[in-house]
Short mmCIF file of C-alpha atoms in Angstrom, two decimals:
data_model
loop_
_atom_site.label_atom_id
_atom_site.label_comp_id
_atom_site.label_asym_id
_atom_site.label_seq_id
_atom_site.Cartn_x
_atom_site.Cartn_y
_atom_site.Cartn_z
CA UNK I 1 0.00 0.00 0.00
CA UNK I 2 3.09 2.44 0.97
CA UNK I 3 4.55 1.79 -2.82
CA UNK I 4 1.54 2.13 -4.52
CA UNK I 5 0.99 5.74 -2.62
CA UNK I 6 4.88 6.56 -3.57
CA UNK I 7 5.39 6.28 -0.05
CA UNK I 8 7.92 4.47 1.96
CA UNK I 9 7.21 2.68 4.90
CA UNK I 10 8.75 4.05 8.45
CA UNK I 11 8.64 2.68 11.69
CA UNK I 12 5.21 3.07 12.46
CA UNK I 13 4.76 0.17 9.53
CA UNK I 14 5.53 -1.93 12.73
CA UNK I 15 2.33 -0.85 14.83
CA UNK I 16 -0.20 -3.90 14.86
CA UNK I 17 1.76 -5.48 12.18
CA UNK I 18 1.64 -9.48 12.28
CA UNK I 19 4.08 -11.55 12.73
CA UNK I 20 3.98 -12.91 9.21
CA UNK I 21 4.13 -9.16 7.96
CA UNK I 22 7.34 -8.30 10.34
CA UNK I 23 9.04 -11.15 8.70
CA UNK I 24 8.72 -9.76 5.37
CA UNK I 25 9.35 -5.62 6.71
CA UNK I 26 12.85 -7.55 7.83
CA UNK I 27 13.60 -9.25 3.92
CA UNK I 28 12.69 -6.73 2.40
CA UNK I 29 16.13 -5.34 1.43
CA UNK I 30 14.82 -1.71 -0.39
CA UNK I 31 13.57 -0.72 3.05
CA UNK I 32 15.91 1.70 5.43
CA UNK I 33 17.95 -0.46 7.36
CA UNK I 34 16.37 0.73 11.06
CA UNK I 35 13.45 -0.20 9.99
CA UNK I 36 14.39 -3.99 8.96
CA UNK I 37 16.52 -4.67 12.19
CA UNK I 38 12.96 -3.65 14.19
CA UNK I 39 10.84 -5.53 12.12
CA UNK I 40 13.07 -8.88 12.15
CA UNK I 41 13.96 -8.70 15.86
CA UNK I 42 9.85 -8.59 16.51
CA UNK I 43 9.59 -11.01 14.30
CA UNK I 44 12.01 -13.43 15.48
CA UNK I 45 10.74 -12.57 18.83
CA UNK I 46 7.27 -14.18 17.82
CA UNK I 47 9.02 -17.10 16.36
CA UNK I 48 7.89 -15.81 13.00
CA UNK I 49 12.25 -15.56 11.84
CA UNK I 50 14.67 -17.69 12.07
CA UNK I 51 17.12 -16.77 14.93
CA UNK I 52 19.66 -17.83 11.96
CA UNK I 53 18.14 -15.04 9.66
CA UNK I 54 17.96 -12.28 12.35
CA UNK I 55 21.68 -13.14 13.03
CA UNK I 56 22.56 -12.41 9.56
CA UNK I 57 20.51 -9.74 9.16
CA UNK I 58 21.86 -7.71 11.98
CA UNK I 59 25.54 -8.97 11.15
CA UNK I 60 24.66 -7.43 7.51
CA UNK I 61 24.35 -3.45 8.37
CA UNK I 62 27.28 -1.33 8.99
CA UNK I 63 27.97 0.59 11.59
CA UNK I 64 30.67 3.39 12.04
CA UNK I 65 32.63 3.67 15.04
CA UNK I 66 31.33 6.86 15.87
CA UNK I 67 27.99 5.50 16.07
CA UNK I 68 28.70 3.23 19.15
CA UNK I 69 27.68 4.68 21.96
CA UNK I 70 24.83 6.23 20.26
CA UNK I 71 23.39 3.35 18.93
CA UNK I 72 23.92 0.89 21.57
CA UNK I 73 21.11 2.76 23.43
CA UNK I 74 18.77 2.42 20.28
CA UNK I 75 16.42 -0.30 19.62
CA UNK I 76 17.02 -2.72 17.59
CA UNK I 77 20.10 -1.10 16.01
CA UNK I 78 21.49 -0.94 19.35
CA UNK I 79 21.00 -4.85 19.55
CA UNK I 80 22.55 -5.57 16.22
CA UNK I 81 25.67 -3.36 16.87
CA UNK I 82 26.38 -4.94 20.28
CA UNK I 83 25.70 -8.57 19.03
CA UNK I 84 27.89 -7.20 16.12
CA UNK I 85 30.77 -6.58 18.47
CA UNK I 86 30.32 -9.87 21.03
CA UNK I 87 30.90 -12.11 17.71
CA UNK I 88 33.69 -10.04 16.23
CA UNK I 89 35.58 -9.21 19.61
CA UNK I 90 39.06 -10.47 19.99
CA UNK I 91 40.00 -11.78 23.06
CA UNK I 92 38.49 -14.28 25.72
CA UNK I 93 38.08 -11.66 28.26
CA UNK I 94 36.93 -8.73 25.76
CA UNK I 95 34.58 -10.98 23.92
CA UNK I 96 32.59 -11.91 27.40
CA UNK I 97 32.62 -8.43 28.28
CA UNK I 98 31.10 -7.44 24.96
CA UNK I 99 28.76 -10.54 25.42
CA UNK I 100 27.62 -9.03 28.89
CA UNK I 101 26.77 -5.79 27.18
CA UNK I 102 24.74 -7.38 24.59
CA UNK I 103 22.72 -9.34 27.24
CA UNK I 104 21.84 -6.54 29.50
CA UNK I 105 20.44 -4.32 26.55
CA UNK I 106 18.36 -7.63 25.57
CA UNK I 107 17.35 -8.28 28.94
CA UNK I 108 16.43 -4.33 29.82
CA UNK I 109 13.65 -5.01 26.51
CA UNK I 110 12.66 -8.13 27.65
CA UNK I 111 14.80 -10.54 24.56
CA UNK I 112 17.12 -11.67 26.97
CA UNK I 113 15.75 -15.38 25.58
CA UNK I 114 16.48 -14.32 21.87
CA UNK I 115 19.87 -12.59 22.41
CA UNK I 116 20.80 -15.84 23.93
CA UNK I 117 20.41 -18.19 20.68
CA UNK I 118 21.85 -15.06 18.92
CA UNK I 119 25.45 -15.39 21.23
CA UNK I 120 24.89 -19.19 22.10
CA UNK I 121 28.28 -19.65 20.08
CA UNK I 122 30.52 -17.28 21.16
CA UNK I 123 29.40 -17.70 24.49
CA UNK I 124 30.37 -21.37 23.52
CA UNK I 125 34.02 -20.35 22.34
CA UNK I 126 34.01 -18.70 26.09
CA UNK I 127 36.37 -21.62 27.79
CA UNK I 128 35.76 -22.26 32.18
CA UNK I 129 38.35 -20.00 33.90
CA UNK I 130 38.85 -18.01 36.67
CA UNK I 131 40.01 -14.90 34.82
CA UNK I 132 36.34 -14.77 33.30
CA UNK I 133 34.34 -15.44 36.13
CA UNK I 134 33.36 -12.35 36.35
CA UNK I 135 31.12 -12.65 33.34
CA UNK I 136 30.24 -16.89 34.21
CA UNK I 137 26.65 -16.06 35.36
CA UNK I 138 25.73 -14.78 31.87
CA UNK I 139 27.97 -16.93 29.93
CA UNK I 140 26.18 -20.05 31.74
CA UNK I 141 22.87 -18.98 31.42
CA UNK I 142 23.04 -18.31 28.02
CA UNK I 143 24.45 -21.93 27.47
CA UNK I 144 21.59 -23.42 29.78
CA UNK I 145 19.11 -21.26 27.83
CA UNK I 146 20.47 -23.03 24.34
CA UNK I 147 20.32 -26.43 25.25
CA UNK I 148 23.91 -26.74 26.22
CA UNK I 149 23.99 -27.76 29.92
CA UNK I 150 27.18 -30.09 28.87
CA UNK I 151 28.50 -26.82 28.19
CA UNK I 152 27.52 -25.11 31.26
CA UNK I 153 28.03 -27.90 33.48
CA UNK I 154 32.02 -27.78 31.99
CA UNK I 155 31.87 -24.55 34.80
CA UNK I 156 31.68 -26.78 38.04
CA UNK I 157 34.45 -28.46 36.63
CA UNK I 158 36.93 -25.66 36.43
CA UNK I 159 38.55 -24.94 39.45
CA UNK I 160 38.23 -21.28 40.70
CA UNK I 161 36.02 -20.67 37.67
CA UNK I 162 32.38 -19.58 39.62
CA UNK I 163 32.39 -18.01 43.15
CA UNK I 164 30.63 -20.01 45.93
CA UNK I 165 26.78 -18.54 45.34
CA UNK I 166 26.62 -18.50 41.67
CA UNK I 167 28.45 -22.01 41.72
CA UNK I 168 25.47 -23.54 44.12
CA UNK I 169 23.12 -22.09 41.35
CA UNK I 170 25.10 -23.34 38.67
CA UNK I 171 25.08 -26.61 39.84
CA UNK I 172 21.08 -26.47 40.25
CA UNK I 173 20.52 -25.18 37.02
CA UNK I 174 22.59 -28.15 35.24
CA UNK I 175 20.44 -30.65 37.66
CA UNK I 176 17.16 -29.04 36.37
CA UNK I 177 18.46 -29.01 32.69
CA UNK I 178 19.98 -32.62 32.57
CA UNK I 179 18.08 -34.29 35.55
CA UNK I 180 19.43 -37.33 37.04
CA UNK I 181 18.87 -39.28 40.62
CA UNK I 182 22.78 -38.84 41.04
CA UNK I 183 22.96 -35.00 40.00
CA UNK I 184 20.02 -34.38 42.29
CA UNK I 185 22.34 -35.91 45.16
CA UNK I 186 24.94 -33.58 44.11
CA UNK I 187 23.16 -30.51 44.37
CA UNK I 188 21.60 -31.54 47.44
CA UNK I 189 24.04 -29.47 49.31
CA UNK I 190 24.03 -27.00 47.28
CA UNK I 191 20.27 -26.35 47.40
CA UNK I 192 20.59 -26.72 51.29
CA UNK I 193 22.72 -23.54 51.20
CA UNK I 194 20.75 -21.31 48.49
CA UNK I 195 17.37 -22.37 50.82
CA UNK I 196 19.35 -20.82 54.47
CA UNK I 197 20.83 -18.01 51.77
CA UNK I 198 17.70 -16.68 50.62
CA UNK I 199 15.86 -15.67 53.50
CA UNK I 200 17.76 -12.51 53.19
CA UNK I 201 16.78 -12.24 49.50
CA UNK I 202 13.57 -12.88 48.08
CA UNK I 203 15.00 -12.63 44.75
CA UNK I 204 16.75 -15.45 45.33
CA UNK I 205 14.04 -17.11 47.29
CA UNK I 206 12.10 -17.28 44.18
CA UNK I 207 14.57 -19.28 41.89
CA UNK I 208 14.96 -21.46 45.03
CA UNK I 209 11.60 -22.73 44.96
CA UNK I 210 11.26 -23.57 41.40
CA UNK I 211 14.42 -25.47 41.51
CA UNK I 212 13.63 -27.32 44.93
CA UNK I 213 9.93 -27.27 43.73
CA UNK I 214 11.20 -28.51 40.06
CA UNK I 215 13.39 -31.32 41.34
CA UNK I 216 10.82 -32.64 44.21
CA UNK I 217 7.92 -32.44 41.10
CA UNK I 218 9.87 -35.03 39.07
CA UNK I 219 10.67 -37.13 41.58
CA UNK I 220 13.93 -36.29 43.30
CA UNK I 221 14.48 -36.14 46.96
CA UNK I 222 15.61 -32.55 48.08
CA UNK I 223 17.11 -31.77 51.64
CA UNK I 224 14.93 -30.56 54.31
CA UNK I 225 15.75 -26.73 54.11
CA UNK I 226 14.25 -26.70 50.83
CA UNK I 227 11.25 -28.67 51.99
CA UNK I 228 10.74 -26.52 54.49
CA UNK I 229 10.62 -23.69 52.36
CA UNK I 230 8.46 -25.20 49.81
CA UNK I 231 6.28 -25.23 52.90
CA UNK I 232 5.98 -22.03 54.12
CA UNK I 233 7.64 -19.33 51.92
CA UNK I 234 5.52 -16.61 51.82
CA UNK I 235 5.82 -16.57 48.15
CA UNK I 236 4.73 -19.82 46.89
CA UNK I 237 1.05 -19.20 48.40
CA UNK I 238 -1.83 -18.09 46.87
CA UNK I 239 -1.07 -19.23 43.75
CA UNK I 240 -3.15 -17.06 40.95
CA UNK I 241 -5.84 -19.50 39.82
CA UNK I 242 -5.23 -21.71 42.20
CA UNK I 243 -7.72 -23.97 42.96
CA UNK I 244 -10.07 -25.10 40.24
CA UNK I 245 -7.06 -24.73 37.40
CA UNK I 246 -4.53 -26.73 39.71
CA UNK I 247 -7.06 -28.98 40.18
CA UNK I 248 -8.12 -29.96 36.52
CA UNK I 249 -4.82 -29.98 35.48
CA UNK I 250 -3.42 -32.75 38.16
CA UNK I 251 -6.89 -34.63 36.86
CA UNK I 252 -5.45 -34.55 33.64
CA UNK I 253 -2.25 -35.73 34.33
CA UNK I 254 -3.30 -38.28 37.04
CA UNK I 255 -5.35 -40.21 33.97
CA UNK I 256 -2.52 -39.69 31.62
CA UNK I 257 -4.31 -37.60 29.08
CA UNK I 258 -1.19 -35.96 27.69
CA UNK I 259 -2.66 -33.61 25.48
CA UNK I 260 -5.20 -31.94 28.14
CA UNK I 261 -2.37 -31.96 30.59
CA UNK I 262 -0.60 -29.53 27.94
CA UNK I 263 -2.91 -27.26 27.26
CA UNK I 264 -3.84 -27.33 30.97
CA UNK I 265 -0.92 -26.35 32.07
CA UNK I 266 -0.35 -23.76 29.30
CA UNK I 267 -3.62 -22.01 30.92
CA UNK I 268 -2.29 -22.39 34.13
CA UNK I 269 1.14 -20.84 33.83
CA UNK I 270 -0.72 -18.04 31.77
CA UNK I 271 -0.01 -15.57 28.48
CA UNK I 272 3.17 -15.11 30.14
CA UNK I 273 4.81 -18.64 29.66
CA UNK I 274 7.06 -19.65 32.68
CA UNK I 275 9.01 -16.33 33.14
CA UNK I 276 6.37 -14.64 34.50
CA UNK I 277 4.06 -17.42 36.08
CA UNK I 278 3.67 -18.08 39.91
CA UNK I 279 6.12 -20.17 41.40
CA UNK I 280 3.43 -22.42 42.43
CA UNK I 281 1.97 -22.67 39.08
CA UNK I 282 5.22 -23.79 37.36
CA UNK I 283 5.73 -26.64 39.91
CA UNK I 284 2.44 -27.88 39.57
CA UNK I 285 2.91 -27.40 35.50
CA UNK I 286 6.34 -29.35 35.76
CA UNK I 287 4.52 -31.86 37.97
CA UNK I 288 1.67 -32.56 35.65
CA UNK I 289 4.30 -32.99 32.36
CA UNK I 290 6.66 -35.10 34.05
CA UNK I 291 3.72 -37.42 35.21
CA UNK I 292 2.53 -37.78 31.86
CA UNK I 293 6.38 -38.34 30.05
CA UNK I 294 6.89 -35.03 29.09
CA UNK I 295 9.99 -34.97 31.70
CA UNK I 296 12.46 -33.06 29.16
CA UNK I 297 9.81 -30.20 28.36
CA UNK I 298 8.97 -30.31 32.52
CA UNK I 299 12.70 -29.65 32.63
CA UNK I 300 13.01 -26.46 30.02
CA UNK I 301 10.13 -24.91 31.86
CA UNK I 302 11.54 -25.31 35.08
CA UNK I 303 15.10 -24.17 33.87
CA UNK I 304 12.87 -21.27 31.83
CA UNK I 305 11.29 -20.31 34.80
CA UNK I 306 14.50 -19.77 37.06
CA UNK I 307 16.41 -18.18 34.66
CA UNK I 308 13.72 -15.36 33.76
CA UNK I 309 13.61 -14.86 37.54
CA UNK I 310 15.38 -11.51 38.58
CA UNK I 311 18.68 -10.92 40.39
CA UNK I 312 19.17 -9.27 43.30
CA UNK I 313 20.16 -6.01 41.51
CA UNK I 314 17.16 -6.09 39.50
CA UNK I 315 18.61 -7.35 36.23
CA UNK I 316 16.72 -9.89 34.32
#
């Protein structure tokens, strides 16, 4: 409609548009090049690109170097110059700083899930070390987002490489990712310490119960401080929904009717997916998968759930 007026389509193109019609904003190359990194990053963001396309799409504009510190705070733009930089950085310690960057302008809008698959290599190429622990919480989480807990869990192995909290957490994450009866015994002590550790920070509190509640839903035995606080945290009560929801959805799963239990617990979690749902409701959601098969899609919500939860500094 914009061609046949003689008119060419700006950003406000974007407003309403469908997925289906932000996928084709983002290949069509005779549009300005702000307006294609928008469109494609929505796009992908709806699972309506290819994270491969966006990737090369953003790697395909050219930036100046003045335009750095400008652009970084714009957008989309921003995005693709700071993803730009992460893959082209030289450097193990330069690279992860430039991956950092990336995340925390994806995470501030809300893509930290789509920057991830964007960096999943080089956070790959990112070898366990001390000298980088500094940047290990993103590095893992982006790994653990991708699918590569091997990858992550190469972390606990390096000596010095995480710092005592973020190590405990570490080592919970790779137990909800890739869960096992003898990785849940591992963590154990681990999620002992995170359970006494966050009653001074309900940040922390929060990813503690959907990894005790996560681990105890599919069947593993967790120690008694996280039982406990299953039990009586403050914040895994009242439950939006609760009753009727909870209820129909542990019917489902009790008579094995795998495709009710899906949708059931889709409704229950709500149009927010696991990052945003209850505590209470993921549990019961991981609960109700696992006891109808589903136990590697109970364990990407659970991990999807945790990781979305905020830090204690208020980052995403």
């Amino acid at each position: 409609l914009a061609r046949r007026a003689k008119a060419e389509p700006g950003m406000a193109a974007l407003e309403g548009a469908t997925p289906g019609v932000l996928a084709a904003l983002a290949a069509d190359t005779a549009l300005p090049a702000d307006l294609r990194l928008a469109a494609g990053e929505a796009a992908a963001a709806r699972g309506a690109m290819d994270g491969a396309a966006l990737l090369e799409l953003f790697r395909s504009v050219k930036f100046k170097s003045a335009e750095f510190k400008a652009a970084a705070q714009d957008g989309a733009r921003g995005g693709a110059l700071l993803v730009q930089a992460a893959i082209a950085a030289e450097g193990l310690e330069p690279r992860a700083k430039a991956i950092e960057a990336a995340m925390a302008h994806a995470g501030a809008r809300g893509l930290a899930p789509l920057y991830a698959a964007l960096l999943a290599r080089a956070a790959w190429e990112e070898p366990p070390s001390a000298a980088l622990a500094p940047y290990a919480d993103t590095l893992t989480r982006i790994l653990l987002a991708t699918g590569r807990a091997d990858r992550a869990a190469d972390w606990l192995n390096a000596e010095g490489a995480l710092p005592g909290t973020l190590r405990d957490e570490t080592e919970l994450r790779v137990a909800v990712a890739l869960p096992t009866p003898a990785r849940a015994a591992a963590a154990s002590a681990a999620l002992a310490r995170l359970a006494a550790a966050s009653a001074a920070d309900a940040a922390l509190a929060a990813r503690v119960l959907i990894y005790a509640g996560a681990l105890d839903a599919m069947g593993y035995a967790v120690p008694p401080e996280a039982q406990s606080l299953l039990q009586s945290s403050p914040q895994i009560a009242g439950a939006p929904g609760g009753g009727v929801e909870t209820a129909e959805l542990a019917e489902a799963a009790q008579a094995g009717r795998k495709g009710e239990t899906i949708l059931r617990a889709l409704i229950l979690l709500g149009a927010g997916g696991p990052a945003e749902a209850h505590p209470a409701s993921v549990i019961e959601a991981v609960a109700a998968l696992a006891r109808v098969g589903l136990t590697a899609e109970a364990s990407e919500m659970a991990l999807e759930a945790a990781l979305a939860r905020p830090r204690s500094g208020g980052g995403g």
